[in-house]
């Protein structure tokens, strides 16, 4: 009954079913699990929604060696320490989990808290100590504005304090070992630990100084402190008349400055917060809004997350010195600068492609050169022992870069590495009894057990993707004989893999399992038969039934991984929905992903069981692979290459196509060249302008028609077009398309805000009833 009701498009039926569930008339109670549920507070009316109970985000400078975590409470954590704000006479630690980014995408974090009638507005950002080498000397700024909202004068207390910041199950790693023998001290305007300046503070307001809570500072000394004990407290008594405000600025070097480094300390003292903030704004605006692909549509959360995802990728990258005098700097694409401050081919390949998809090809090229440095002497690309997905991912990323940019100079630079890699594959397949990639023991992804070893389906999908792109590279460089030889290898490899999968499918309902040779495992790389490269026909039964199998594993609208939900794994299915023309399924996934981001547009990885803690534990946000997948997903909804066809507007939300709305996509890289699209929507249809700078022309353009409209007439440059369910097939040189349509009613369910509202209703029904009710895969929370 419940499943039938939720398949209805009627909001009334949805709410009837939800109320019934909340009353306990449907489903089974699980009190133990219910106790793990966390209130949605402080999410509330007028506040930006954050899914995570303990959200994290990151500030920093692009390419700097280290970044800074904004912790769940709103403290700043570097690799050295935590800097925390406290308020009131009792020095209550501030707890401000709801933060926002300036303009929705800049790494300038804003939040506020109250002490009585005094509202404190906090701004946190990073800028450089040295303009000459900004990536080496980031400084965190904490600007606190106090404003008396009351009608009478009042007094408040604001305190800044240092602690080691054990972080429990979250935090930056690695960290220096906590030392109980550290000496703590103050200098005018400076707080020191072990003769290093940890932060600076304004002295004009005559703060009180404490070595630890309740212990006024008198001289340098050790402190009987645990890792979480506040030390070096700087306390301000804030006296304000009604509507009066004041401001404090604190500076925190990401790398503590030695107390005898006079030049650096002088630079630190002279840094102006207004000037640094203005420079930070200008730099990020130029990077995100001034270069590469530009996206505008009428749903701010979608666009802000797209832009912030690119920003988070830039923050995650390291710039290292050249390995030899006069050489190029080394650029390493990490996942983030928090606990995943490390490189993996699997994450890095997707992140490099995200740079290419957004027109930041220089960054992509710089990162790919580091891939070459990590190639094994035998030609393999492998991040960790037992994980064979990297081989294909690297060759795919190289091929995609050349396809999206036409960079022939880089293609020639990469080709020797590709040749060496293909030679490794040929030898590895000859040695393997099944003639596929060697059996792996990844201890992650598909097979986590120490003893689990398998020839992994996804590794071989990536292997085919990589070899396919190696062939393309050989062809564009004119290596005809090499391309032909590799094509024979590809044909044999393809036949071997899919003969095995069809054999398995005969007894397993056309489901492609995680392993080619053993049962079990977790759905991961077996979801990749259509994306990132189309290995099968979109409607092949193997694809269809594998999708149906994994859809049953969803929770809260996301694909499960082990006991919890996974924040970006399911976007592999979303890409398949886009390719298969399942517009509503793809759009539902987009909004489910957005519901699970923070107010700072950050995605994470995994860890929380559905409808429980909303805690991703050690898999902190922002996560680079999520960011890369989100960029690709939104871009592919709007424009993508498929075969020899340029696909336009594969998925459009009703929220983006209201009368008067505009969708603009400027300088979008595709395999054919760059494309700009500009669509204007009216109450009766759409006018689309197409402008392409093609290096080589597609054979056709296909414009998809939204599922919620019935097209009645269409024309391309004034000439009538035939209308079909597959959309409009346009002449390649089309410049203006006009479509008349009748629009369906009651489409208010399809927006980010509507999805948040339904999620909150479903959550509260469980939370206040103190029961966890069986909701199946959770997809029925969203409209079908």
XYZ file of C-alpha atoms in Angstrom:
784
model
C 0.000 0.000 0.000
C 2.701 2.463 1.014
C 4.788 1.779 -2.068
C 1.752 2.338 -4.270
C 0.965 5.643 -2.590
C 4.477 6.965 -2.972
C 4.533 6.177 -6.670
C 1.691 8.660 -7.069
C 2.616 12.170 -8.105
C 0.162 13.639 -5.638
C 1.618 15.502 -2.667
C -1.558 14.749 -0.706
C -1.063 11.013 -1.044
C 2.607 11.424 -0.105
C 1.692 13.238 3.111
C -1.077 10.748 3.973
C 1.426 7.915 3.760
C 4.019 9.874 5.719
C 1.570 10.613 8.534
C 0.588 6.960 8.669
C 4.221 5.979 9.000
C 4.832 8.562 11.712
C 1.874 7.210 13.659
C 3.440 3.773 13.620
C 0.664 2.167 11.622
C 3.063 0.940 8.951
C 6.500 -0.652 9.109
C 8.464 -2.299 11.880
C 9.897 -0.473 14.883
C 13.559 -0.673 15.749
C 14.056 1.292 18.960
C 17.789 0.604 19.224
C 18.421 2.013 15.767
C 16.065 4.900 16.456
C 18.178 5.984 19.406
C 21.006 6.628 16.969
C 18.979 9.164 15.048
C 20.188 12.740 15.387
C 17.889 15.741 15.390
C 17.895 17.889 12.288
C 18.488 20.914 14.496
C 20.047 23.444 14.033
C 18.559 23.222 10.547
C 15.479 25.390 10.679
C 13.339 27.927 8.835
C 15.404 30.461 6.966
C 18.685 28.610 7.516
C 20.619 26.839 4.754
C 20.205 23.076 4.981
C 23.109 20.844 6.006
C 22.602 17.078 5.944
C 25.537 16.125 8.152
C 25.106 16.289 11.897
C 28.789 17.209 12.204
C 29.688 19.034 8.992
C 33.229 19.931 8.056
C 34.604 22.154 5.354
C 37.970 23.501 4.258
C 39.617 26.863 3.675
C 43.002 27.455 2.131
C 45.000 28.671 -0.822
C 45.081 26.796 -4.126
C 48.173 24.583 -4.395
C 49.368 25.318 -0.831
C 51.021 22.377 0.887
C 48.489 22.357 3.736
C 44.932 23.502 4.290
C 42.693 24.167 7.253
C 39.593 22.347 8.404
C 36.599 24.233 9.695
C 35.521 21.709 12.311
C 31.932 20.698 13.102
C 31.774 23.310 15.876
C 33.309 26.118 13.829
C 36.893 25.977 15.101
C 39.888 26.082 12.779
C 42.142 23.036 12.698
C 45.537 22.915 11.030
C 48.109 20.148 11.120
C 49.486 21.808 14.278
C 46.537 22.783 16.458
C 42.952 23.940 16.847
C 41.917 27.559 17.320
C 38.543 27.857 19.005
C 36.120 30.624 19.872
C 34.273 30.734 23.199
C 31.639 33.111 24.513
C 30.142 34.201 27.795
C 31.707 34.470 31.211
C 31.773 30.671 31.474
C 33.843 30.403 28.269
C 31.335 28.217 26.466
C 32.837 26.794 23.266
C 31.029 28.069 20.212
C 29.047 25.443 18.326
C 28.115 26.696 14.862
C 27.644 23.755 12.477
C 25.734 25.795 9.877
C 28.187 27.798 7.782
C 28.042 29.299 4.330
C 30.549 30.202 1.624
C 30.782 33.708 0.260
C 28.865 33.880 -3.035
C 28.185 30.184 -2.525
C 31.560 29.015 -3.830
C 34.493 31.011 -2.423
C 36.537 29.477 0.437
C 35.479 32.363 2.670
C 33.377 30.873 5.453
C 30.674 32.802 7.311
C 28.684 31.871 10.406
C 27.211 33.571 13.457
C 26.394 32.882 17.091
C 24.855 34.819 19.992
C 25.813 35.702 23.523
C 22.695 37.282 24.952
C 21.687 40.156 22.715
C 25.106 40.313 21.092
C 25.334 38.714 17.673
C 28.810 37.643 16.567
C 29.396 37.358 12.823
C 32.467 35.297 11.988
C 34.381 35.283 8.708
C 37.221 32.810 8.135
C 39.496 32.641 5.097
C 43.121 32.054 4.093
C 45.505 34.333 2.282
C 49.240 34.448 1.742
C 51.956 35.798 3.983
C 54.129 36.233 0.886
C 52.641 37.277 -2.442
C 55.741 35.931 -4.189
C 55.121 32.362 -2.999
C 51.517 32.208 -1.787
C 51.356 28.418 -1.807
C 54.123 28.230 0.830
C 52.838 30.604 3.486
C 49.059 30.548 4.034
C 47.651 32.574 6.906
C 44.167 32.005 8.317
C 42.170 35.118 9.139
C 39.355 35.074 11.691
C 37.325 38.262 11.636
C 34.697 38.563 14.374
C 32.144 41.386 14.301
C 30.092 41.932 17.462
C 26.752 43.735 17.192
C 24.284 44.530 19.961
C 20.837 43.654 18.641
C 19.169 44.681 21.901
C 17.557 47.978 22.832
C 19.786 48.518 25.865
C 23.548 48.583 26.513
C 25.020 45.174 27.247
C 28.255 43.404 28.073
C 29.464 40.185 26.486
C 32.611 38.095 26.704
C 34.517 36.741 23.678
C 37.457 34.378 24.136
C 39.920 32.863 21.681
C 41.875 29.802 22.766
C 44.280 27.207 21.459
C 44.182 23.480 21.964
C 45.927 20.536 20.396
C 42.671 19.274 18.962
C 42.635 15.510 19.216
C 39.670 15.562 16.893
C 38.561 12.097 18.035
C 37.280 10.488 14.823
C 37.782 13.509 12.582
C 40.593 15.879 11.815
C 43.651 16.610 9.753
C 46.263 13.903 9.600
C 49.078 13.346 10.149
C 49.564 15.601 13.177
C 52.573 16.170 15.422
C 52.529 14.150 18.601
C 51.046 15.955 21.587
C 53.811 17.010 23.955
C 53.024 17.629 27.614
C 56.351 19.501 27.912
C 55.409 22.275 25.519
C 56.042 25.746 26.967
C 53.205 28.225 26.450
C 53.720 31.988 26.484
C 52.516 35.359 25.250
C 54.220 38.272 23.566
C 52.421 41.527 22.792
C 49.694 40.493 20.361
C 51.114 36.966 19.928
C 50.448 33.542 21.459
C 53.328 31.051 21.416
C 53.707 27.311 21.902
C 57.219 25.893 22.091
C 58.689 29.164 20.781
C 56.426 29.195 17.754
C 53.792 31.838 17.066
C 50.455 30.036 16.843
C 48.178 33.070 16.434
C 48.062 36.824 16.779
C 45.378 38.953 18.415
C 44.474 42.651 18.725
C 45.651 44.344 21.904
C 43.823 47.658 21.644
C 40.795 46.305 23.530
C 43.107 45.215 26.385
C 42.232 41.515 26.568
C 42.828 39.407 29.643
C 45.370 36.637 29.087
C 45.123 33.151 30.605
C 47.604 30.312 30.358
C 44.652 27.928 30.821
C 41.060 28.333 31.941
C 40.938 30.166 35.270
C 44.742 30.612 35.398
C 45.858 34.175 34.540
C 49.062 34.359 32.552
C 52.185 35.515 34.362
C 55.147 33.883 32.679
C 56.045 31.168 30.137
C 55.238 27.772 31.577
C 54.141 24.217 30.972
C 50.490 23.353 31.414
C 49.016 20.216 32.838
C 46.849 19.773 29.806
C 45.266 17.018 27.795
C 45.021 17.230 24.031
C 41.645 18.988 24.303
C 42.476 21.455 27.110
C 42.075 25.106 26.045
C 45.320 27.000 26.556
C 46.575 30.495 25.697
C 43.178 32.082 26.238
C 42.687 35.676 25.052
C 39.516 37.100 26.613
C 37.735 40.315 25.621
C 35.039 42.092 27.578
C 32.768 43.515 24.902
C 30.686 46.509 26.000
C 28.215 47.742 23.414
C 25.408 50.295 23.319
C 22.234 49.421 21.447
C 22.980 48.927 17.706
C 26.695 49.487 18.342
C 29.254 47.128 16.834
C 32.953 46.391 17.104
C 35.415 44.118 15.319
C 38.307 41.778 16.165
C 40.793 40.226 13.727
C 42.916 37.196 14.570
C 45.582 35.615 12.375
C 46.634 31.980 12.502
C 49.641 30.813 10.451
C 48.923 27.422 8.911
C 52.598 26.685 9.550
C 53.557 28.202 12.934
C 56.243 30.862 12.642
C 59.404 30.604 14.724
C 59.613 33.290 17.396
C 63.028 34.410 16.114
C 61.916 34.773 12.467
C 61.680 38.566 12.604
C 60.982 39.175 8.866
C 58.097 36.700 8.789
C 56.618 38.058 12.021
C 56.815 41.584 10.676
C 55.006 40.492 7.520
C 52.372 38.793 9.659
C 51.758 41.888 11.745
C 51.525 44.106 8.669
C 48.991 41.928 6.865
C 45.743 43.839 6.507
C 42.546 41.825 6.836
C 40.496 44.072 4.494
C 43.216 43.981 1.843
C 43.702 40.218 2.193
C 39.952 39.603 2.003
C 39.626 41.765 -1.097
C 42.551 39.960 -2.744
C 41.077 36.572 -1.846
C 37.715 37.499 -3.351
C 39.296 38.792 -6.530
C 41.494 35.728 -7.041
C 38.701 33.206 -6.622
C 36.264 35.214 -8.736
C 38.789 35.232 -11.574
C 39.498 31.523 -11.256
C 35.905 30.293 -11.064
C 33.952 32.995 -12.907
C 36.623 34.351 -15.243
C 38.118 31.204 -16.729
C 36.741 28.084 -18.355
C 33.165 26.876 -18.515
C 30.522 29.256 -17.170
C 27.184 27.847 -16.024
C 24.069 29.843 -15.146
C 20.608 28.472 -14.432
C 17.724 29.306 -12.151
C 18.576 27.185 -9.103
C 21.340 28.614 -6.974
C 22.182 25.407 -5.073
C 22.907 23.514 -8.291
C 25.221 26.227 -9.606
C 26.899 26.990 -6.275
C 27.745 23.329 -5.747
C 29.165 23.141 -9.275
C 31.416 26.145 -8.664
C 32.354 25.144 -5.121
C 33.276 21.653 -6.318
C 35.821 23.173 -8.693
C 37.122 25.365 -5.865
C 37.534 22.349 -3.575
C 39.544 20.537 -6.253
C 41.879 23.522 -6.484
C 42.305 23.615 -2.706
C 43.139 19.903 -2.665
C 46.092 20.169 -5.034
C 49.734 20.456 -3.888
C 52.451 22.432 -5.648
C 55.834 20.868 -4.908
C 59.275 22.151 -5.907
C 60.807 20.952 -9.162
C 62.890 17.815 -8.815
C 65.818 19.491 -10.591
C 67.029 23.069 -11.042
C 65.125 24.811 -13.795
C 62.523 22.040 -13.966
C 58.753 22.277 -13.757
C 57.034 22.394 -10.374
C 55.247 19.161 -9.470
C 51.466 19.262 -9.042
C 49.810 16.506 -7.023
C 46.021 16.206 -7.028
C 44.952 15.071 -3.570
C 41.436 14.281 -2.390
C 41.456 17.045 0.220
C 43.879 18.624 2.683
C 42.227 16.954 5.654
C 42.511 13.239 6.396
C 42.749 12.381 2.671
C 45.788 14.521 1.963
C 47.100 11.863 -0.407
C 47.128 10.790 -4.038
C 45.291 7.908 -5.683
C 45.052 7.284 -9.413
C 41.357 6.450 -9.087
C 40.359 9.746 -7.451
C 42.950 11.776 -9.322
C 41.814 10.621 -12.764
C 38.263 11.812 -12.195
C 39.474 15.087 -10.704
C 41.796 15.735 -13.646
C 38.892 15.160 -16.021
C 36.770 17.597 -14.010
C 39.399 20.251 -14.726
C 39.171 19.406 -18.429
C 35.359 19.439 -18.413
C 35.383 22.928 -16.902
C 38.015 24.320 -19.262
C 40.889 24.337 -16.747
C 43.044 22.236 -19.030
C 46.342 23.692 -17.813
C 45.654 22.380 -14.340
C 44.702 19.003 -15.801
C 47.911 18.802 -17.820
C 50.037 19.700 -14.793
C 48.414 16.930 -12.745
C 48.748 14.330 -15.505
C 52.491 14.899 -15.596
C 52.615 13.709 -11.999
C 50.830 10.532 -13.139
C 53.824 9.851 -15.376
C 56.164 10.184 -12.408
C 54.141 7.510 -10.595
C 54.285 4.984 -13.442
C 55.983 1.760 -12.351
C 59.166 0.666 -14.151
C 57.203 -2.195 -15.727
C 54.652 0.251 -17.201
C 51.792 -0.274 -14.749
C 49.930 2.540 -13.010
C 49.086 1.391 -9.505
C 48.373 3.400 -6.362
C 48.335 0.582 -3.829
C 49.167 -3.077 -3.977
C 46.285 -5.235 -5.182
C 44.377 -2.366 -6.797
C 44.392 -2.650 -10.592
C 41.847 0.011 -11.477
C 44.532 2.687 -11.870
C 45.939 1.322 -15.130
C 42.802 2.003 -17.126
C 41.871 5.158 -15.257
C 45.144 6.863 -16.135
C 44.964 6.028 -19.843
C 41.321 7.126 -19.893
C 42.240 10.448 -18.226
C 45.074 11.010 -20.724
C 42.839 10.203 -23.687
C 40.024 12.373 -22.372
C 42.415 15.286 -21.924
C 43.542 15.054 -25.536
C 39.957 14.614 -26.770
C 38.639 17.604 -24.804
C 41.547 19.944 -25.540
C 43.078 18.847 -28.841
C 46.472 19.287 -27.145
C 48.740 17.446 -29.584
C 51.930 18.557 -27.858
C 50.803 16.825 -24.686
C 49.630 13.817 -26.705
C 53.176 13.353 -28.015
C 54.572 13.791 -24.508
C 52.179 11.175 -23.110
C 52.477 8.584 -25.857
C 55.705 6.866 -24.676
C 54.086 6.364 -21.265
C 50.985 4.963 -22.939
C 53.055 2.570 -25.052
C 54.818 1.303 -21.971
C 51.491 0.864 -20.184
C 49.900 -1.085 -23.041
C 52.935 -3.355 -23.166
C 52.376 -4.087 -19.476
C 48.703 -4.915 -20.122
C 49.528 -7.275 -22.991
C 52.052 -9.133 -20.864
C 49.741 -9.223 -17.831
C 46.848 -10.655 -19.859
C 49.097 -13.346 -21.342
C 50.172 -14.419 -17.865
C 46.633 -14.484 -16.480
C 44.689 -17.749 -16.797
C 41.504 -15.861 -17.753
C 43.417 -13.414 -19.969
C 42.145 -10.353 -18.114
C 43.760 -8.037 -15.567
C 45.457 -9.912 -12.720
C 43.398 -10.844 -9.688
C 43.481 -8.054 -7.133
C 43.146 -7.923 -3.370
C 42.126 -4.271 -2.982
C 41.001 -4.392 0.659
C 38.659 -1.628 -0.453
C 35.905 -0.856 -2.937
C 34.518 -4.192 -4.224
C 36.385 -6.524 -1.867
C 37.401 -5.290 1.566
C 38.406 -8.537 3.275
C 42.094 -9.284 3.732
C 41.741 -12.687 2.096
C 39.370 -11.612 -0.704
C 41.076 -11.780 -4.071
C 39.280 -11.545 -7.397
C 39.519 -10.614 -11.012
C 37.480 -7.477 -10.588
C 34.834 -6.533 -13.134
C 35.306 -2.805 -12.689
C 39.077 -3.010 -13.044
C 38.566 -4.654 -16.422
C 35.955 -2.101 -17.472
C 38.545 0.575 -16.726
C 41.113 -1.559 -18.568
C 38.940 -1.548 -21.682
C 38.276 2.191 -21.313
C 41.992 2.873 -21.019
C 42.948 0.714 -23.995
C 40.210 2.325 -26.097
C 41.635 5.774 -25.367
C 45.164 4.536 -26.028
C 43.992 3.508 -29.508
C 42.469 6.952 -30.072
C 45.747 8.557 -29.019
C 47.741 6.390 -31.409
C 45.384 7.274 -34.262
C 45.476 11.040 -33.747
C 49.285 10.886 -33.642
C 49.381 8.934 -36.889
C 50.684 5.654 -35.439
C 48.437 3.589 -37.681
C 50.162 0.226 -37.260
C 50.285 0.586 -33.474
C 46.605 1.554 -33.365
C 45.708 -1.509 -35.455
C 47.695 -3.841 -33.193
C 46.111 -2.346 -30.085
C 42.679 -2.648 -31.670
C 43.212 -6.399 -32.082
C 44.218 -6.543 -28.413
C 41.105 -4.568 -27.486
C 38.788 -6.815 -29.494
C 40.180 -9.921 -27.829
C 40.083 -8.322 -24.388
C 36.497 -7.120 -24.891
C 35.350 -10.543 -26.063
C 37.007 -12.203 -23.079
C 35.414 -9.905 -20.487
C 31.908 -9.841 -21.882
C 31.811 -13.526 -22.786
C 32.430 -14.155 -19.100
C 29.784 -11.629 -18.009
C 27.182 -13.069 -20.380
C 28.017 -16.529 -19.057
C 27.491 -15.333 -15.476
C 24.347 -13.471 -16.503
C 22.654 -16.652 -17.742
C 22.465 -17.949 -14.191
C 22.380 -14.631 -12.348
C 19.562 -12.737 -14.049
C 21.794 -10.678 -16.375
C 23.442 -9.043 -13.364
C 27.103 -8.073 -13.707
C 28.753 -8.921 -10.367
C 31.760 -7.190 -8.786
C 34.032 -10.149 -9.579
C 34.521 -12.165 -12.755
C 35.694 -15.296 -10.982
C 34.243 -15.333 -7.452
C 30.845 -14.617 -5.971
C 30.098 -11.829 -3.529
C 31.645 -8.416 -3.284
C 30.208 -4.920 -3.194
C 28.698 -3.107 -6.167
C 31.297 -0.606 -7.332
C 33.125 -0.834 -10.644
C 30.506 -3.191 -12.078
C 28.302 -0.097 -12.452
C 30.581 1.283 -15.180
C 29.416 -0.491 -18.342
C 28.024 2.769 -19.796
C 30.127 5.394 -18.083
C 32.794 6.756 -18.250
C 32.913 4.944 -21.623
C 30.038 3.198 -23.337
C 31.090 -0.461 -23.400
C 27.579 -1.818 -23.967
C 24.437 -0.595 -25.652
C 22.452 1.562 -23.190
C 19.523 -0.867 -23.198
C 21.574 -4.065 -22.988
C 19.944 -6.447 -20.467
C 23.221 -6.589 -18.516
C 23.002 -2.846 -17.971
C 19.297 -2.804 -17.217
C 19.357 -5.612 -14.692
C 22.509 -4.415 -12.942
C 20.873 -1.021 -12.514
C 17.727 -2.632 -11.119
C 19.798 -4.751 -8.746
C 21.663 -1.762 -7.336
C 18.549 0.415 -7.085
C 17.319 -1.993 -4.437
C 20.391 -1.078 -2.365
C 19.580 2.628 -2.067
C 18.961 4.375 1.254
C 17.951 8.031 1.675
C 18.157 8.231 -2.116
C 21.859 7.258 -2.210
C 23.494 3.968 -3.077
C 24.540 1.968 -0.021
C 28.074 0.811 0.641
C 28.359 -1.864 3.333
C 26.067 -0.671 6.156
C 26.040 2.983 5.193
C 25.154 5.232 2.315
C 27.824 6.380 -0.115
C 27.714 9.994 -1.213
C 29.128 9.719 -4.739
C 29.166 6.039 -5.749
C 25.580 6.200 -7.013
C 26.473 8.931 -9.494
C 27.777 6.119 -11.707
C 24.146 5.027 -11.981
C 23.082 8.629 -12.566
C 25.384 8.837 -15.568
C 23.809 5.648 -16.912
C 20.343 7.154 -16.477
C 21.477 10.231 -18.441
C 22.750 8.064 -21.283
C 19.649 5.832 -21.247
C 17.279 8.807 -21.379
C 15.831 8.156 -17.915
C 15.458 11.831 -17.169
C 13.430 11.597 -13.967
C 15.742 8.995 -12.434
C 18.785 11.146 -13.196
C 17.155 14.277 -11.809
C 16.012 12.470 -8.675
C 19.628 11.409 -8.117
C 20.872 14.969 -8.608
C 18.562 16.298 -5.921
C 19.265 13.404 -3.569
C 22.968 14.224 -3.873
C 22.335 17.894 -3.163
C 20.226 17.082 -0.107
C 23.255 15.257 1.310
C 25.668 18.152 0.870
C 26.418 20.812 3.452
C 25.529 24.487 3.367
C 29.108 24.950 2.128
C 28.318 22.689 -0.885
C 30.651 19.925 0.340
C 30.208 16.221 -0.393
C 31.748 13.364 1.541
C 32.294 9.633 1.077
C 30.547 7.107 3.335
C 29.963 5.982 6.904
C 26.405 6.726 8.055
C 23.688 4.076 8.016
C 20.478 5.380 6.425
C 18.146 7.262 8.750
C 20.518 7.200 11.722
C 23.444 9.381 12.779
C 24.097 11.490 9.660
C 27.756 11.234 10.663
C 30.398 10.468 8.039
C 32.989 9.919 10.795
C 36.518 9.952 9.321
C 35.454 10.449 5.674
C 35.450 14.205 5.969
C 33.931 16.729 3.618
C 34.863 18.133 1.179
C 35.746 15.001 -0.790
C 37.441 15.513 -4.150
C 35.936 12.506 -5.922
C 32.442 13.712 -5.013
C 33.332 17.144 -6.394
C 34.622 15.665 -9.650
C 31.609 13.396 -10.104
C 29.186 16.225 -9.396
C 30.845 18.472 -11.986
C 30.651 15.706 -14.597
C 27.037 14.839 -13.743
C 25.705 18.391 -14.113
C 27.768 19.056 -17.231
C 26.559 15.823 -18.849
C 22.944 16.722 -18.122
C 23.424 19.867 -20.194
C 25.886 18.894 -22.932
C 27.919 15.790 -23.726
C 29.379 13.811 -26.559
C 28.069 10.321 -27.266
C 29.595 8.575 -30.227
C 29.544 11.047 -33.100
C 26.609 13.009 -31.688
C 26.575 16.111 -29.516
C 23.781 15.606 -26.975
C 22.133 18.790 -25.685
C 19.938 19.160 -22.593
C 19.712 15.457 -21.767
C 18.167 16.332 -18.390
C 16.475 19.596 -17.411
C 14.696 20.197 -14.135
C 11.259 21.845 -14.219
C 12.779 24.324 -11.775
C 15.153 25.580 -14.488
C 12.589 26.012 -17.258
C 9.956 28.302 -15.752
C 8.705 31.146 -17.987
C 11.380 33.832 -17.993
C 14.182 31.476 -16.954
C 17.481 31.332 -18.832
C 20.041 28.532 -19.023
C 23.461 29.659 -20.152
C 26.422 27.370 -20.730
C 29.480 29.218 -22.022
C 32.751 27.712 -23.295
C 31.857 24.099 -22.493
C 34.610 21.709 -23.682
C 33.419 18.634 -25.593
C 35.159 15.988 -27.692
C 34.202 18.044 -30.764
C 35.370 21.426 -29.451
C 33.856 24.104 -27.241
C 30.118 24.790 -27.233
C 28.064 27.683 -25.882
C 24.330 27.353 -25.286
C 21.802 30.022 -24.376
C 18.176 29.011 -23.791
C 15.232 31.285 -22.989
C 12.035 29.710 -21.667
C 8.501 31.027 -22.072
C 5.097 29.804 -21.001
C 4.776 28.114 -24.419
C 8.241 26.721 -25.106
C 11.926 27.457 -25.540
C 14.298 29.329 -27.818
C 17.815 27.856 -27.872
C 20.900 29.514 -29.354
C 23.836 27.223 -30.191
C 27.329 28.432 -30.910
C 30.057 25.855 -31.474
C 33.789 26.199 -32.062
C 34.379 22.681 -33.395
C 37.843 21.231 -34.020
C 36.053 18.453 -35.858
C 32.366 18.520 -36.449
C 29.920 16.036 -34.888
C 27.820 14.087 -37.345
C 24.634 15.288 -35.653
C 23.167 17.296 -32.791
C 20.395 15.891 -30.640
C 18.279 18.158 -28.472
C 16.371 16.253 -25.792
C 12.866 17.323 -24.854
C 12.017 17.433 -21.123
C 9.750 14.604 -20.044
C 7.239 17.029 -18.502
C 6.337 18.817 -21.728
C 4.506 17.765 -24.878
C 6.172 19.399 -27.872
C 3.755 20.566 -30.550
C 6.117 22.198 -33.063
C 9.831 22.757 -33.552
C 12.144 24.443 -36.018
C 15.892 24.807 -36.609
C 16.916 28.127 -38.165
C 13.323 28.531 -39.338
C 12.968 25.096 -40.913
C 10.438 22.625 -39.392
C 11.757 19.634 -37.457
C 10.301 16.200 -36.837
C 9.550 15.533 -33.167
C 10.154 12.143 -31.574
C 10.519 10.671 -28.085
C 14.268 10.631 -28.611
C 14.211 14.407 -29.068
C 15.061 16.600 -32.019
C 17.753 15.647 -34.515
C 19.332 18.912 -35.614
C 21.539 19.800 -38.567
C 25.118 20.223 -37.400
C 25.247 23.908 -38.314
C 22.029 24.808 -36.421
C 22.163 28.175 -34.676
C 18.631 28.777 -33.347
C 16.050 26.196 -32.283
C 12.471 27.105 -31.400
C 10.130 24.664 -29.676
C 6.481 25.095 -28.772
C 5.169 22.848 -26.023
C 2.441 22.265 -23.496
C 3.810 21.967 -20.002
C 2.565 19.500 -17.386
C 1.110 20.843 -14.150
C 2.064 20.111 -10.536
C 5.825 20.020 -11.017
C 6.619 21.785 -7.739
C 8.071 18.536 -6.347
C 11.083 18.880 -8.621
C 13.485 21.274 -6.936
C 16.236 21.194 -4.349
C 14.029 22.960 -1.786
C 11.196 20.493 -2.328
C 13.529 17.539 -1.883
C 14.924 19.026 1.325
C 11.403 19.535 2.634
C 10.414 15.936 1.918
C 13.621 14.660 3.492
C 12.965 16.720 6.624
C 9.391 15.437 6.829
C 10.498 11.832 6.451
C 13.279 12.295 9.002
C 11.052 13.950 11.573
C 8.423 11.228 11.181
C 11.017 8.699 12.306
C 12.772 10.881 14.854
C 9.790 12.062 16.871
C 8.072 8.687 16.753
C 11.246 7.084 18.223
C 11.026 4.354 15.638
C 12.874 3.482 12.495
C 10.257 2.457 9.981
C 11.014 0.188 7.075
C 11.134 2.438 4.016
C 12.683 -0.022 1.586
C 15.366 1.652 -0.481
C 14.129 5.127 0.395
C 13.609 6.178 -3.210
C 9.893 6.708 -2.663
C 10.690 9.711 -0.466
C 11.440 11.461 -3.760
C 8.967 11.811 -6.645
C 9.046 9.203 -9.376
